[in-house]
PDB file of C-alpha atoms in Angstrom:
ATOM      1  CA  MET J  82    -141.947 128.329  10.567  1.00 39.00           C
ATOM      2  CA  LYS J  83    -138.784 128.612  12.254  1.00 42.00           C
ATOM      3  CA  GLU J  84    -135.494 130.369  10.548  1.00 42.00           C
ATOM      4  CA  ARG J  85    -131.888 130.680  11.386  1.00 45.00           C
ATOM      5  CA  LYS J  86    -129.061 132.681   9.744  1.00 45.00           C
ATOM      6  CA  GLY J  87    -125.354 131.896   9.233  1.00 45.00           C
ATOM      7  CA  LYS J  88    -122.711 133.241   7.247  1.00 40.00           C
ATOM      8  CA  ASN J  89    -123.516 131.788   3.956  1.00 39.00           C
ATOM      9  CA  GLN J  90    -126.465 129.943   4.490  1.00 42.00           C
ATOM     10  CA  ARG J  91    -130.198 130.324   5.729  1.00 41.00           C
ATOM     11  CA  TRP J  92    -132.370 127.822   6.696  1.00 41.00           C
ATOM     12  CA  GLU J  93    -136.279 127.322   7.403  1.00 43.00           C
ATOM     13  CA  PHE J  94    -138.412 125.014   8.112  1.00 47.00           C
ATOM     14  CA  THR J  95    -141.855 123.647   9.026  1.00 58.00           C
ATOM     15  CA  ARG J  96    -141.840 120.256  10.668  1.00 79.00           C
ATOM     16  CA  LYS J  97    -144.321 118.031  12.355  1.00 85.00           C
ATOM     17  CA  ASP J  98    -145.705 119.059  15.984  1.00 88.00           C
ATOM     18  CA  TYR J  99    -146.427 116.145  17.741  1.00 90.00           C
ATOM     19  CA  ARG J 100    -148.551 118.276  20.324  1.00 89.00           C
ATOM     20  CA  THR J 101    -151.362 118.449  17.489  1.00 90.00           C
ATOM     21  CA  TYR J 102    -152.913 115.845  15.532  1.00 90.00           C
ATOM     22  CA  HIS J 103    -154.729 116.462  12.104  1.00 88.00           C
ATOM     23  CA  PHE J 104    -157.430 113.853  11.157  1.00 89.00           C
ATOM     24  CA  THR J 105    -157.771 112.610   7.897  1.00 89.00           C
ATOM     25  CA  ALA J 106    -161.392 112.894   6.144  1.00 90.00           C
ATOM     26  CA  LYS J 107    -161.624 109.006   6.826  1.00 91.00           C
ATOM     27  CA  GLU J 108    -160.988 109.283  10.565  1.00 90.00           C
ATOM     28  CA  ILE J 109    -163.114 112.364  10.981  1.00 91.00           C
ATOM     29  CA  VAL J 110    -166.196 110.481   9.434  1.00 90.00           C
ATOM     30  CA  ARG J 111    -165.256 107.230  11.435  1.00 91.00           C
ATOM     31  CA  TYR J 112    -165.159 108.915  14.919  1.00 91.00           C
ATOM     32  CA  LEU J 113    -168.439 111.260  14.040  1.00 89.00           C
ATOM     33  CA  LEU J 114    -170.140 108.141  13.355  1.00 89.00           C
ATOM     34  CA  GLU J 115    -169.034 106.262  16.487  1.00 89.00           C
ATOM     35  CA  GLY J 116    -169.981 109.587  18.428  1.00 88.00           C
ATOM     36  CA  ALA J 117    -173.343 109.449  16.897  1.00 88.00           C
ATOM     37  CA  ALA J 118    -173.741 105.615  17.714  1.00 89.00           C
ATOM     38  CA  VAL J 119    -172.854 106.348  21.376  1.00 88.00           C
ATOM     39  CA  CYS J 120    -175.537 108.906  21.372  1.00 88.00           C
ATOM     40  CA  ALA J 121    -178.077 106.581  19.994  1.00 89.00           C
ATOM     41  CA  ALA J 122    -176.920 103.727  22.865  1.00 88.00           C
ATOM     42  CA  ALA J 123    -177.472 106.400  25.371  1.00 87.00           C
ATOM     43  CA  ASP J 124    -180.692 107.630  24.320  1.00 87.00           C
ATOM     44  CA  TYR J 125    -182.050 104.173  23.878  1.00 86.00           C
ATOM     45  CA  LEU J 126    -180.938 103.099  27.226  1.00 85.00           C
ATOM     46  CA  PHE J 127    -181.971 106.277  28.865  1.00 86.00           C
ATOM     47  CA  TYR J 128    -184.518 108.053  27.405  1.00 85.00           C
ATOM     48  CA  GLN J 129    -186.028 106.542  24.233  1.00 83.00           C
ATOM     49  CA  ASN J 130    -186.795 109.854  22.817  1.00 83.00           C
ATOM     50  CA  ILE J 131    -185.794 111.474  19.490  1.00 84.00           C
ATOM     51  CA  LEU J 132    -185.691 114.899  20.891  1.00 83.00           C
ATOM     52  CA  ALA J 133    -183.300 113.545  23.459  1.00 81.00           C
ATOM     53  CA  LEU J 134    -181.356 112.238  20.733  1.00 81.00           C
ATOM     54  CA  LEU J 135    -181.275 115.444  18.757  1.00 83.00           C
ATOM     55  CA  PHE J 136    -179.929 117.342  22.170  1.00 83.00           C
ATOM     56  CA  MET J 137    -177.046 115.089  22.476  1.00 83.00           C
ATOM     57  CA  ILE J 138    -175.826 115.129  18.662  1.00 81.00           C
ATOM     58  CA  PRO J 139    -173.322 117.739  20.026  1.00 82.00           C
ATOM     59  CA  VAL J 140    -171.409 114.919  21.826  1.00 83.00           C
ATOM     60  CA  SER J 141    -170.128 113.629  18.647  1.00 83.00           C
ATOM     61  CA  VAL J 142    -167.997 116.545  18.504  1.00 84.00           C
ATOM     62  CA  LEU J 143    -166.696 116.040  21.972  1.00 86.00           C
ATOM     63  CA  TYR J 144    -166.165 112.319  20.946  1.00 87.00           C
ATOM     64  CA  LEU J 145    -164.067 113.746  18.301  1.00 89.00           C
ATOM     65  CA  LYS J 146    -161.965 115.957  20.513  1.00 88.00           C
ATOM     66  CA  MET J 147    -161.418 112.928  23.002  1.00 88.00           C
ATOM     67  CA  GLN J 148    -160.256 110.743  20.306  1.00 90.00           C
ATOM     68  CA  LYS J 149    -157.731 113.381  19.221  1.00 91.00           C
ATOM     69  CA  LYS J 150    -156.393 113.782  22.686  1.00 90.00           C
ATOM     70  CA  LYS J 151    -156.021 109.939  22.129  1.00 89.00           C
ATOM     71  CA  CYS J 152    -154.516 110.075  19.061  1.00 91.00           C
ATOM     72  CA  ILE J 153    -151.878 112.756  20.313  1.00 93.00           C
ATOM     73  CA  ALA J 154    -150.748 110.600  23.256  1.00 89.00           C
ATOM     74  CA  ARG J 155    -150.283 107.540  21.043  1.00 90.00           C
ATOM     75  CA  GLN J 156    -148.123 109.532  18.765  1.00 91.00           C
ATOM     76  CA  LYS J 157    -146.028 111.016  21.567  1.00 91.00           C
ATOM     77  CA  ARG J 158    -145.854 107.314  23.067  1.00 89.00           C
ATOM     78  CA  GLU J 159    -144.494 105.904  20.037  1.00 91.00           C
ATOM     79  CA  LEU J 160    -142.129 108.826  19.299  1.00 92.00           C
ATOM     80  CA  ASN J 161    -140.699 108.273  22.749  1.00 90.00           C
ATOM     81  CA  TYR J 162    -140.203 104.566  22.228  1.00 89.00           C
ATOM     82  CA  GLN J 163    -138.595 105.071  18.686  1.00 91.00           C
ATOM     83  CA  PHE J 164    -136.322 107.780  20.448  1.00 91.00           C
ATOM     84  CA  ARG J 165    -135.027 105.269  22.640  1.00 88.00           C
ATOM     85  CA  ASP J 166    -133.866 103.182  19.733  1.00 89.00           C
ATOM     86  CA  ALA J 167    -132.223 106.267  18.058  1.00 90.00           C
ATOM     87  CA  LEU J 168    -130.489 107.219  21.309  1.00 88.00           C
ATOM     88  CA  THR J 169    -129.451 103.515  21.598  1.00 88.00           C
ATOM     89  CA  ALA J 170    -127.751 103.716  18.108  1.00 89.00           C
ATOM     90  CA  MET J 171    -126.199 107.249  18.706  1.00 88.00           C
ATOM     91  CA  ASN J 172    -124.541 105.584  21.970  1.00 86.00           C
ATOM     92  CA  VAL J 173    -122.868 102.891  19.847  1.00 87.00           C
ATOM     93  CA  ALA J 174    -121.621 105.231  17.530  1.00 87.00           C
ATOM     94  CA  VAL J 175    -119.964 107.778  20.078  1.00 85.00           C
ATOM     95  CA  GLN J 176    -118.452 104.664  21.895  1.00 84.00           C
ATOM     96  CA  ALA J 177    -117.074 103.706  18.541  1.00 84.00           C
ATOM     97  CA  GLY J 178    -115.309 107.139  18.321  1.00 82.00           C
ATOM     98  CA  TYR J 179    -117.949 109.057  16.288  1.00 83.00           C
ATOM     99  CA  SER J 180    -118.467 112.770  16.804  1.00 84.00           C
ATOM    100  CA  ALA J 181    -122.109 113.718  17.643  1.00 83.00           C
ATOM    101  CA  GLU J 182    -122.795 114.798  14.130  1.00 86.00           C
ATOM    102  CA  ASN J 183    -121.308 111.596  12.751  1.00 88.00           C
ATOM    103  CA  ALA J 184    -123.207 109.514  15.368  1.00 88.00           C
ATOM    104  CA  VAL J 185    -126.261 110.904  13.967  1.00 89.00           C
ATOM    105  CA  ARG J 186    -125.444 109.950  10.429  1.00 89.00           C
ATOM    106  CA  ALA J 187    -124.603 106.727  11.795  1.00 89.00           C
ATOM    107  CA  SER J 188    -127.700 106.032  13.685  1.00 90.00           C
ATOM    108  CA  VAL J 189    -129.900 106.876  10.683  1.00 90.00           C
ATOM    109  CA  LYS J 190    -128.609 103.840   8.825  1.00 88.00           C
ATOM    110  CA  ASP J 191    -129.278 101.760  12.018  1.00 88.00           C
ATOM    111  CA  LEU J 192    -132.639 103.561  11.963  1.00 90.00           C
ATOM    112  CA  GLY J 193    -133.393 102.637   8.478  1.00 88.00           C
ATOM    113  CA  ARG J 194    -132.976  98.887   9.269  1.00 87.00           C
ATOM    114  CA  LEU J 195    -135.192  99.160  12.324  1.00 87.00           C
ATOM    115  CA  TYR J 196    -138.374 101.100  10.808  1.00 88.00           C
ATOM    116  CA  GLU J 197    -140.073 101.571   7.558  1.00 87.00           C
ATOM    117  CA  ASN J 198    -139.943 104.956   5.419  1.00 86.00           C
ATOM    118  CA  GLY J 199    -142.265 107.116   6.775  1.00 84.00           C
ATOM    119  CA  SER J 200    -141.621 106.259  10.705  1.00 88.00           C
ATOM    120  CA  ASP J 201    -141.434 109.728  12.571  1.00 90.00           C
ATOM    121  CA  ILE J 202    -137.836 109.093  13.931  1.00 91.00           C
ATOM    122  CA  LEU J 203    -136.493 107.941  10.929  1.00 91.00           C
ATOM    123  CA  ASP J 204    -137.734 111.062   9.031  1.00 91.00           C
ATOM    124  CA  GLU J 205    -136.556 113.232  12.057  1.00 92.00           C
ATOM    125  CA  PHE J 206    -133.131 111.902  12.062  1.00 92.00           C
ATOM    126  CA  ARG J 207    -133.138 112.214   8.264  1.00 92.00           C
ATOM    127  CA  TYR J 208    -133.992 115.968   8.580  1.00 92.00           C
ATOM    128  CA  ILE J 209    -131.256 116.317  11.470  1.00 92.00           C
ATOM    129  CA  GLU J 210    -128.590 114.769   9.261  1.00 91.00           C
ATOM    130  CA  SER J 211    -129.671 116.680   5.992  1.00 91.00           C
ATOM    131  CA  GLN J 212    -129.377 120.333   8.321  1.00 91.00           C
ATOM    132  CA  ILE J 213    -125.977 119.113   9.597  1.00 89.00           C
ATOM    133  CA  ARG J 214    -124.722 118.771   6.171  1.00 89.00           C
ATOM    134  CA  LEU J 215    -125.804 122.411   5.735  1.00 89.00           C
ATOM    135  CA  SER J 216    -123.890 123.392   8.729  1.00 87.00           C
ATOM    136  CA  VAL J 217    -126.883 123.745  11.209  1.00 88.00           C
ATOM    137  CA  PRO J 218    -125.669 123.053  15.057  1.00 89.00           C
ATOM    138  CA  VAL J 219    -127.066 119.703  15.716  1.00 89.00           C
ATOM    139  CA  GLU J 220    -127.780 120.770  19.452  1.00 88.00           C
ATOM    140  CA  ASP J 221    -130.025 123.307  17.907  1.00 91.00           C
ATOM    141  CA  LEU J 222    -131.973 120.770  15.994  1.00 91.00           C
ATOM    142  CA  PHE J 223    -132.447 118.689  18.925  1.00 92.00           C
ATOM    143  CA  ILE J 224    -133.748 121.406  20.944  1.00 92.00           C
ATOM    144  CA  ASP J 225    -136.308 121.966  18.094  1.00 92.00           C
ATOM    145  CA  LEU J 226    -137.243 118.408  18.083  1.00 92.00           C
ATOM    146  CA  GLY J 227    -137.813 118.151  21.855  1.00 91.00           C
ATOM    147  CA  LYS J 228    -140.044 121.348  21.447  1.00 91.00           C
ATOM    148  CA  ARG J 229    -142.134 120.027  18.695  1.00 92.00           C
ATOM    149  CA  SER J 230    -142.529 116.721  20.349  1.00 90.00           C
ATOM    150  CA  GLY J 231    -143.951 117.736  23.601  1.00 88.00           C
ATOM    151  CA  VAL J 232    -142.208 114.375  25.243  1.00 88.00           C
ATOM    152  CA  GLU J 233    -140.703 115.098  28.479  1.00 88.00           C
ATOM    153  CA  ASP J 234    -137.575 112.620  27.740  1.00 86.00           C
ATOM    154  CA  ILE J 235    -136.719 113.835  24.359  1.00 89.00           C
ATOM    155  CA  GLU J 236    -137.036 117.592  25.621  1.00 90.00           C
ATOM    156  CA  ASN J 237    -134.550 116.505  28.704  1.00 87.00           C
ATOM    157  CA  PHE J 238    -132.106 115.024  26.284  1.00 87.00           C
ATOM    158  CA  ALA J 239    -132.346 118.052  24.255  1.00 89.00           C
ATOM    159  CA  ALA J 240    -131.628 120.485  26.965  1.00 88.00           C
ATOM    160  CA  VAL J 241    -128.661 118.356  28.258  1.00 86.00           C
ATOM    161  CA  PHE J 242    -127.235 117.576  25.068  1.00 86.00           C
ATOM    162  CA  TYR J 243    -127.361 121.503  24.251  1.00 87.00           C
ATOM    163  CA  THR J 244    -125.621 122.312  27.252  1.00 87.00           C
ATOM    164  CA  ALA J 245    -122.901 119.700  27.226  1.00 83.00           C
ATOM    165  CA  LYS J 246    -122.101 120.668  23.339  1.00 82.00           C
ATOM    166  CA  ARG J 247    -122.014 124.459  24.255  1.00 82.00           C
ATOM    167  CA  THR J 248    -119.692 124.140  27.341  1.00 80.00           C
ATOM    168  CA  GLY J 249    -117.415 121.225  25.970  1.00 76.00           C
ATOM    169  CA  GLY J 250    -118.926 118.171  28.138  1.00 70.00           C
ATOM    170  CA  ASP J 251    -118.351 114.959  27.679  1.00 74.00           C
ATOM    171  CA  MET J 252    -120.645 113.627  24.797  1.00 75.00           C
ATOM    172  CA  THR J 253    -120.099 109.971  24.953  1.00 78.00           C
ATOM    173  CA  GLN J 254    -120.940 110.148  28.728  1.00 80.00           C
ATOM    174  CA  VAL J 255    -124.062 112.550  28.198  1.00 79.00           C
ATOM    175  CA  ILE J 256    -125.415 110.125  25.734  1.00 81.00           C
ATOM    176  CA  GLN J 257    -124.678 106.707  27.260  1.00 81.00           C
ATOM    177  CA  LYS J 258    -126.216 107.795  30.426  1.00 82.00           C
ATOM    178  CA  VAL J 259    -129.230 109.300  28.993  1.00 81.00           C
ATOM    179  CA  ALA J 260    -129.448 106.454  26.576  1.00 81.00           C
ATOM    180  CA  ARG J 261    -129.619 103.996  29.837  1.00 82.00           C
ATOM    181  CA  MET J 262    -132.019 106.137  31.951  1.00 84.00           C
ATOM    182  CA  LEU J 263    -134.181 106.486  29.046  1.00 82.00           C
ATOM    183  CA  GLY J 264    -134.457 102.782  28.287  1.00 80.00           C
ATOM    184  CA  ASP J 265    -135.072 101.694  32.144  1.00 83.00           C
ATOM    185  CA  LYS J 266    -137.775 104.556  32.239  1.00 82.00           C
ATOM    186  CA  ILE J 267    -139.559 102.916  29.000  1.00 81.00           C
ATOM    187  CA  GLU J 268    -138.969  99.197  30.203  1.00 83.00           C
ATOM    188  CA  VAL J 269    -140.579 100.295  33.468  1.00 84.00           C
ATOM    189  CA  LYS J 270    -143.354 101.692  31.346  1.00 81.00           C
ATOM    190  CA  LYS J 271    -143.959  98.710  29.214  1.00 80.00           C
ATOM    191  CA  GLU J 272    -144.293  96.502  32.389  1.00 81.00           C
ATOM    192  CA  ILE J 273    -146.756  98.769  34.061  1.00 80.00           C
ATOM    193  CA  GLU J 274    -148.449  98.715  30.846  1.00 78.00           C
ATOM    194  CA  ALA J 275    -148.586  95.082  30.639  1.00 81.00           C
ATOM    195  CA  THR J 276    -149.663  94.774  34.167  1.00 79.00           C
ATOM    196  CA  LEU J 277    -152.589  96.813  33.766  1.00 78.00           C
ATOM    197  CA  ALA J 278    -153.776  95.355  30.415  1.00 79.00           C
ATOM    198  CA  ALA J 279    -155.679  92.641  32.521  1.00 78.00           C
ATOM    199  CA  LYS J 280    -157.306  95.587  34.624  1.00 79.00           C
ATOM    200  CA  LYS J 281    -158.428  97.800  31.929  1.00 80.00           C
ATOM    201  CA  SER J 282    -160.129  94.834  30.282  1.00 82.00           C
ATOM    202  CA  GLU J 283    -161.876  94.116  33.703  1.00 82.00           C
ATOM    203  CA  GLN J 284    -162.449  98.171  34.065  1.00 81.00           C
ATOM    204  CA  MET J 285    -163.968  97.927  30.350  1.00 83.00           C
ATOM    205  CA  VAL J 286    -166.187  95.104  31.275  1.00 84.00           C
ATOM    206  CA  MET J 287    -167.302  96.593  34.602  1.00 84.00           C
ATOM    207  CA  SER J 288    -168.159  99.640  32.132  1.00 83.00           C
ATOM    208  CA  ILE J 289    -170.624  97.919  30.159  1.00 85.00           C
ATOM    209  CA  MET J 290    -172.281  95.815  32.581  1.00 86.00           C
ATOM    210  CA  PRO J 291    -174.803  98.686  33.750  1.00 85.00           C
ATOM    211  CA  ALA J 292    -175.765  99.125  30.262  1.00 85.00           C
ATOM    212  CA  GLY J 293    -176.066  95.309  29.562  1.00 86.00           C
ATOM    213  CA  ILE J 294    -178.306  94.986  32.697  1.00 85.00           C
ATOM    214  CA  ILE J 295    -180.747  97.686  31.452  1.00 85.00           C
ATOM    215  CA  CYS J 296    -180.592  96.081  27.876  1.00 85.00           C
ATOM    216  CA  TYR J 297    -181.529  92.696  29.762  1.00 85.00           C
ATOM    217  CA  LEU J 298    -184.432  93.942  31.505  1.00 83.00           C
ATOM    218  CA  LYS J 299    -185.709  95.529  28.114  1.00 81.00           C
ATOM    219  CA  LEU J 300    -185.611  92.242  26.308  1.00 82.00           C
ATOM    220  CA  THR J 301    -186.848  89.820  29.276  1.00 83.00           C
ATOM    221  CA  SER J 302    -189.486  92.151  31.012  1.00 79.00           C
ATOM    222  CA  PRO J 303    -190.536  94.751  28.336  1.00 74.00           C
ATOM    223  CA  GLY J 304    -193.053  96.658  30.296  1.00 77.00           C
ATOM    224  CA  PHE J 305    -190.807  96.654  33.549  1.00 79.00           C
ATOM    225  CA  MET J 306    -189.053  99.644  33.107  1.00 78.00           C
ATOM    226  CA  ASP J 307    -191.750 101.869  31.048  1.00 79.00           C
ATOM    227  CA  VAL J 308    -192.315 103.986  34.112  1.00 80.00           C
ATOM    228  CA  LEU J 309    -189.012 105.286  33.736  1.00 80.00           C
ATOM    229  CA  TYR J 310    -189.472 106.680  30.080  1.00 83.00           C
ATOM    230  CA  GLY J 311    -192.035 109.521  28.775  1.00 78.00           C
ATOM    231  CA  ASN J 312    -192.488 111.345  32.146  1.00 82.00           C
ATOM    232  CA  LEU J 313    -190.772 114.096  33.806  1.00 85.00           C
ATOM    233  CA  PHE J 314    -189.619 111.677  36.894  1.00 85.00           C
ATOM    234  CA  GLY J 315    -188.295 109.158  34.846  1.00 82.00           C
ATOM    235  CA  ILE J 316    -186.446 111.760  32.664  1.00 83.00           C
ATOM    236  CA  CYS J 317    -185.057 113.101  35.814  1.00 88.00           C
ATOM    237  CA  ALA J 318    -184.127 109.432  37.206  1.00 87.00           C
ATOM    238  CA  MET J 319    -182.297 108.550  34.177  1.00 87.00           C
ATOM    239  CA  THR J 320    -180.499 111.529  34.017  1.00 87.00           C
ATOM    240  CA  VAL J 321    -178.918 111.282  37.276  1.00 91.00           C
ATOM    241  CA  CYS J 322    -178.151 107.591  36.453  1.00 88.00           C
ATOM    242  CA  MET J 323    -176.470 108.450  33.087  1.00 88.00           C
ATOM    243  CA  VAL J 324    -174.549 111.476  34.918  1.00 89.00           C
ATOM    244  CA  ILE J 325    -173.293 108.700  37.762  1.00 89.00           C
ATOM    245  CA  TYR J 326    -172.557 105.951  34.696  1.00 87.00           C
ATOM    246  CA  GLY J 327    -170.621 108.653  32.877  1.00 86.00           C
ATOM    247  CA  PHE J 328    -168.495 109.785  36.153  1.00 89.00           C
ATOM    248  CA  SER J 329    -168.043 106.110  36.818  1.00 86.00           C
ATOM    249  CA  TYR J 330    -166.557 105.517  33.487  1.00 85.00           C
ATOM    250  CA  TRP J 331    -164.275 108.539  33.541  1.00 85.00           C
ATOM    251  CA  LEU J 332    -163.088 107.869  36.983  1.00 85.00           C
ATOM    252  CA  GLY J 333    -162.004 104.113  36.284  1.00 81.00           C
ATOM    253  CA  VAL J 334    -160.384 105.058  33.087  1.00 81.00           C
ATOM    254  CA  LYS J 335    -158.308 107.727  35.458  1.00 81.00           C
ATOM    255  CA  ILE J 336    -157.530 105.139  37.891  1.00 80.00           C
ATOM    256  CA  VAL J 337    -156.053 102.648  35.376  1.00 75.00           C
ATOM    257  CA  ASP J 338    -154.278 105.376  33.624  1.00 74.00           C
ATOM    258  CA  ILE J 339    -150.800 105.642  35.081  1.00 68.00           C
ATOM    259  CA  GLU J 340    -147.916 107.572  33.883  1.00 66.00           C
ATOM    260  CA  VAL J 341    -144.408 107.273  34.505  1.00 57.00           C
TER     261      VAL J 341
END
């Protein structure tokens, strides 16, 4: 909850924090089941023991946390891309002679044509517009959006916008330069994502291959791997294999996960 007082008005709000993510009940069930399926697959490949499967059940909770991180990263990325469009709309407005406040109002109309109702950036700019009508400083609203977003580009814009607004800087130049820089950065990011798409697919195939080889041996030579199950040596050996397998998968994901 945040609060600000003026001469004749007082405003407070609780807005979406993009640094966190709240699962729906459907998502919780889905990801827990996916985590349980991963545990069952690991037990089948490496242990074939119900007791080992019971010990691995808590991994489903860790899987849920991993998915939450992915969802947070996805909503931040989407907000960043949407904010680029919002800045472009503001840039057009200020070049036409609008003030920063009126540029926000004009950009809301443009964003309404680009995005559906319920889109994060549309909701945020509609909220900023409503607070401007209550005489809330627009620079404070952008600072708050930057803090809640957790997106470096938005935070940087908010800081530059705040300083320029308070010191009487040229808002047209500020918005124009930031919009161009953010647009160039996002284009580079999209090019990198497109280039890495094939590599990520290759990494996923390579990660699945060891498990596929074990399944192949189990199906074609049922007794060939029996020595690795149901005894202390087999448990230790398969545990080491599973740890190496998990580390290799994590390392592969990190290699192809490039941030700009």
